[in-house]
Coordinates of C-alpha atoms in Angstrom, one line a residue:
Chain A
X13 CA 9.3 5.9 -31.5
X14 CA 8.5 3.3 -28.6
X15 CA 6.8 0.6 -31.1
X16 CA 7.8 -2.3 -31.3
X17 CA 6.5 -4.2 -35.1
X18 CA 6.0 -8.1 -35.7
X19 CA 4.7 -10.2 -38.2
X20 CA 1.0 -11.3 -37.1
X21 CA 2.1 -14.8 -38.0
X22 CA 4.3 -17.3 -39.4
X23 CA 4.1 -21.0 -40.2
X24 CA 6.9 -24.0 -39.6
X25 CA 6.9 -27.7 -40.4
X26 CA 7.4 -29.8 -37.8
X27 CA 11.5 -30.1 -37.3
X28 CA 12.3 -27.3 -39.9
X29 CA 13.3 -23.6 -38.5
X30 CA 11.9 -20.6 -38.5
X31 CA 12.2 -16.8 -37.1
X32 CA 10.7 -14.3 -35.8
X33 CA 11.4 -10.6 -36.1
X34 CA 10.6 -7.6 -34.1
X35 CA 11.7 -4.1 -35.2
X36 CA 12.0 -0.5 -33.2
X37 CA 13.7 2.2 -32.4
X38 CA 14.3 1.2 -28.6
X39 CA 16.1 -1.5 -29.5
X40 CA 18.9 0.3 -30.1
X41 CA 18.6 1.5 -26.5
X42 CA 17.8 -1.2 -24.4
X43 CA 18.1 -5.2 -25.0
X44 CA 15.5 -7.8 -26.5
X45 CA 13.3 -9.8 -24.7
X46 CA 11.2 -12.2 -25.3
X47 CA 8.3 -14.3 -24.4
X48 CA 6.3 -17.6 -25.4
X49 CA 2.4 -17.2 -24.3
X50 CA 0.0 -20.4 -25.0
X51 CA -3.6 -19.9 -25.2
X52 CA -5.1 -19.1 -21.5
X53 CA -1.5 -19.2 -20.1
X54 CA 0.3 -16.4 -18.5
X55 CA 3.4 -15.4 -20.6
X56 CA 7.0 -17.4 -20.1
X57 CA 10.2 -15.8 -20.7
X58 CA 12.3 -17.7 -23.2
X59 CA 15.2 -15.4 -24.7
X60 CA 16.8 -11.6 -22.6
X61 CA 19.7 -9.9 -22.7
X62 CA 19.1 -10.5 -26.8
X63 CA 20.2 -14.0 -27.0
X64 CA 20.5 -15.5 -23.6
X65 CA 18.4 -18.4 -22.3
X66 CA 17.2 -18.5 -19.1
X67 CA 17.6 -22.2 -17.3
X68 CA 15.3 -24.7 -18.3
X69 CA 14.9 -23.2 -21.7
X70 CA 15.8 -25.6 -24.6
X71 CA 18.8 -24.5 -26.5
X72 CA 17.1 -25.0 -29.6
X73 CA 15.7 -21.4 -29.2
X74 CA 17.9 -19.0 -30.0
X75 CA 18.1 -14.8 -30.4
X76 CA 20.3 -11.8 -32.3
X77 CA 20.3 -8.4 -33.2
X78 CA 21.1 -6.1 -35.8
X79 CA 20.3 -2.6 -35.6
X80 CA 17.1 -1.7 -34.6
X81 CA 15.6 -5.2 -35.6
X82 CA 15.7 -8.4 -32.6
X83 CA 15.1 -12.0 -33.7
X84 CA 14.2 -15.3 -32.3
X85 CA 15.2 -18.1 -33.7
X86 CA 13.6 -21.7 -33.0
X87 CA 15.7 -24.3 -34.9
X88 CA 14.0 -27.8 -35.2
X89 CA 10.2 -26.7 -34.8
X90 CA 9.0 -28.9 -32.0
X91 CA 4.6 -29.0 -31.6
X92 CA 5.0 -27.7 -28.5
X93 CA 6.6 -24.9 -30.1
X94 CA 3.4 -23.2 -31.3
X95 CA 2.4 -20.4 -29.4
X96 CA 2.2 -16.6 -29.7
X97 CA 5.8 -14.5 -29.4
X98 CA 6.1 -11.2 -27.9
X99 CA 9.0 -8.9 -28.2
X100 CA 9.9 -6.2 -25.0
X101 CA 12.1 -3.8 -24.2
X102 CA 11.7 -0.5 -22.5
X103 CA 11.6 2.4 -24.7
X104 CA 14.4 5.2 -25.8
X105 CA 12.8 7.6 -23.5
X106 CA 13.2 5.3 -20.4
X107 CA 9.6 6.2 -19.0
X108 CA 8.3 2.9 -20.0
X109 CA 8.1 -0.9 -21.2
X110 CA 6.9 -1.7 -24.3
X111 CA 5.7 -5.0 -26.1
X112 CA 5.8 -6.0 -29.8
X113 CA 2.1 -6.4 -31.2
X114 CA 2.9 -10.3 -31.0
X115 CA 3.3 -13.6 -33.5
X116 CA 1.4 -16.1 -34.0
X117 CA 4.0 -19.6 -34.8
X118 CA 1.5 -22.5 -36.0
X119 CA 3.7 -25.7 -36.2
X120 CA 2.4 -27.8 -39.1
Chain B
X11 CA 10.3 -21.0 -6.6
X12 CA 8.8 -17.8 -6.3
X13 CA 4.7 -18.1 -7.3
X14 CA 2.7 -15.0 -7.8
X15 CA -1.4 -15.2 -8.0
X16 CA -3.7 -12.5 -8.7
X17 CA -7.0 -11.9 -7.1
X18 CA -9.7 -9.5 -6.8
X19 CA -13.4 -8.9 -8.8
X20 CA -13.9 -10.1 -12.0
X21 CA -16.9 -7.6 -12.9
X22 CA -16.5 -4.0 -11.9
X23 CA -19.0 -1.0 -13.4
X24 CA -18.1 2.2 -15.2
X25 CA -16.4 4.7 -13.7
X26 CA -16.1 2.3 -10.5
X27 CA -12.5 1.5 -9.5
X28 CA -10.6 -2.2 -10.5
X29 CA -8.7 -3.3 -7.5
X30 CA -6.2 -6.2 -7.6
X31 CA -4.1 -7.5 -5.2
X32 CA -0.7 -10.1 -5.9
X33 CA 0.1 -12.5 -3.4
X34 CA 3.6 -13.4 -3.8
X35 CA 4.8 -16.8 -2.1
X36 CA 8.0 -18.7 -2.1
X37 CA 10.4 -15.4 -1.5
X38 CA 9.6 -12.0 -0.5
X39 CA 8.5 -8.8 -2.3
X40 CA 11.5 -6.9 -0.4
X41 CA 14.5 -5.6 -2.9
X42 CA 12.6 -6.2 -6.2
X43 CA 10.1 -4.6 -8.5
X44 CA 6.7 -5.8 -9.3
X45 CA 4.6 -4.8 -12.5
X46 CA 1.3 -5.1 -13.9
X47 CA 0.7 -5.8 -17.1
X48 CA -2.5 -6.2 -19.3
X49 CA -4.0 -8.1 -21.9
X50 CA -7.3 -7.5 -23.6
X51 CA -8.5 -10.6 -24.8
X52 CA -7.2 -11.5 -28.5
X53 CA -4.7 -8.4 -28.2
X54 CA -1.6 -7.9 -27.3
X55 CA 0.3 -6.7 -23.6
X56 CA 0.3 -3.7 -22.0
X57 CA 2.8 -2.5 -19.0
X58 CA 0.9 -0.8 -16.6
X59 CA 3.7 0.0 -14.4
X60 CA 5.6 -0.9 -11.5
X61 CA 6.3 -0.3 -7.8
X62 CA 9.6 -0.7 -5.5
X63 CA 9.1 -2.9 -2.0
X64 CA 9.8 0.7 -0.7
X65 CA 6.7 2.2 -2.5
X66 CA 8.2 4.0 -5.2
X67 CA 6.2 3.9 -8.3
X68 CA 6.7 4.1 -12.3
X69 CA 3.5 4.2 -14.3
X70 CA 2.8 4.2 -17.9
X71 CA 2.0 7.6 -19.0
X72 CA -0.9 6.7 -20.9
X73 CA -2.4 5.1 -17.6
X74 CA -0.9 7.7 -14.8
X75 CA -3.7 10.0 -14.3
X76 CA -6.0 6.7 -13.3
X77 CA -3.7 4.1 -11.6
X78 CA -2.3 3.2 -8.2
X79 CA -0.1 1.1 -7.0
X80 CA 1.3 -0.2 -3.5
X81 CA 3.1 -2.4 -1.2
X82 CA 2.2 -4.3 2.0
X83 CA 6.0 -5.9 3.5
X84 CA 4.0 -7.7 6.1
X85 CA 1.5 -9.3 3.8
X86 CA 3.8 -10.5 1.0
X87 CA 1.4 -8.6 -1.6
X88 CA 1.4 -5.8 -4.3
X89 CA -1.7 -4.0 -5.0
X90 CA -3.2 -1.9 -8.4
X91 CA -6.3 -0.1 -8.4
X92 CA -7.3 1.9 -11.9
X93 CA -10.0 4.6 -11.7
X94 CA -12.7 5.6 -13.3
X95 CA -12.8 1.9 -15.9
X96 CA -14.6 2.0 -19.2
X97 CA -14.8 -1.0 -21.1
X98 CA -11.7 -0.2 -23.5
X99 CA -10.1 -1.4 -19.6
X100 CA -11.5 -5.3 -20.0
X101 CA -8.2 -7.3 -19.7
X102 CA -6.7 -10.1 -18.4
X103 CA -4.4 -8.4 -15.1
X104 CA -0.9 -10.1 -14.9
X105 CA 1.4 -9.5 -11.9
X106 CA 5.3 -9.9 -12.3
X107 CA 8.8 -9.7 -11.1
X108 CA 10.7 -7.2 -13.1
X109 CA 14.7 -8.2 -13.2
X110 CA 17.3 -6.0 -14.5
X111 CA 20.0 -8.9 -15.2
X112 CA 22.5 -6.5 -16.7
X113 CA 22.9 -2.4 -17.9
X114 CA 19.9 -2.2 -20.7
X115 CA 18.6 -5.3 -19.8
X116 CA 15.3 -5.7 -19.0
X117 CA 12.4 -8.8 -18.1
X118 CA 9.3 -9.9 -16.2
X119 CA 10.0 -13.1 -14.4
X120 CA 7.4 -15.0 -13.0
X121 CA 4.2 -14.0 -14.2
X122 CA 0.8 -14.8 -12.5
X123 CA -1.6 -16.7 -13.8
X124 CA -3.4 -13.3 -14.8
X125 CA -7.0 -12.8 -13.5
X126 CA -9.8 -11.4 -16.1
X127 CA -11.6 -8.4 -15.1
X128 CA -14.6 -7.3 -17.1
X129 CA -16.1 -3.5 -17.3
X130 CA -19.8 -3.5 -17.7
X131 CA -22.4 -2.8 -16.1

């Protein structure tokens, strides 16, 4: 299978922590990615390799794996914070890149 | 800092053909790979595929029969063109930089802006 699943969305007081998850058969193939996209904003990498941050990224965002099932991790919810989260890897047959259907983090 | 804009119509007709062109600035296209990658509005991304500075392609099957994509060195730019558009083909267009940091590893950094192109006539 080349999908890649996520919650639609998920909630997070302000300062509190939350994750998201993303779960698929390529990712026991290829690495996690992910991305932060803000309404009417092009998308911005935050996590690859699974759980490394690329500069300028603050440390409070963190990722893992286990099995077929990639996370991100934002500890101490910022405002700024809230945005939609994709998930990407390419999938098990290597032809192509795939995106998780996206979630939706509303900082309250 | 390597910037990458997208430009081309933002209306195209039926059956017409979309045509976008990436102007990269701040480095040059040489020795990477640059993608295109869709978003219809409210939904989620979609890789359309990618071409080598040397011209070499990889396209997503579900799009290969319909897409193109190429390389001018001496412009700086990357170009898509999709045939034959129905409205299920109304996006936002986003070019970027596809790195391969390490074996298995795999992301699109930059990203353009994005450009919307809408299919109706």
């Amino acid at each position: 299978s080349s999908e890649l699943t996520q919650d639609p969305a998920v909630s997070v007081a302000l300062g509190q922590t939350v994750r998201i998850t993303c779960q698929g058969d390529s990712l026991t193939t290829s690495y996690a990615t992910w991305y932060q996209q803000k309404p009417g904003q092009a998308p911005i990498l935050v996590i690859y390799g699974n759980n490394n941050r690329p500069s300028g990224i603050p440390d409070r965002f963190s990722g893992s794996i286990s099995g077929s099932t990639a996370s991100l991790t934002i500890t101490g919810a910022q405002a700024d914070d809230g945005a939609d989260y994709f998930c990407h890897s390419r999938d098990t047959s290597g032809n192509r890149y795939v995106f998780g259907t996206g979630t939706k983090v509303t900082v309250l | 800092q390597l910037q990458l804009l997208e430009s081309g119509p933002g209306l195209v007709k039926p059956s017409e053909t979309l045509s976008l062109t990436c102007s990269v600035s701040g480095g040059s296209i040489t020795s990477d790979y640059w993608s295109w990658i869709r978003q219809p509005p409210g939904k989620g991304l979609e890789w359309i595929g990618y071409v080598f500075f040397t011209g070499s392609t990889n396209y997503n099957p579900s799009l290969r029969s319909r897409v193109t994509m190429s390389v001018d060195t001496s412009k700086n730019q990357v170009s898509l063109r999709l045939n034959s558009v129905t409205a299920e083909d109304t996006a936002v267009y986003f070019c970027a930089r596809l790195e391969e940091p390490g074996i298995r590893q795999y992301y699109f950094d930059p990203w353009g802006r994005g450009t919307l192109v809408t299919v109706s006539s």
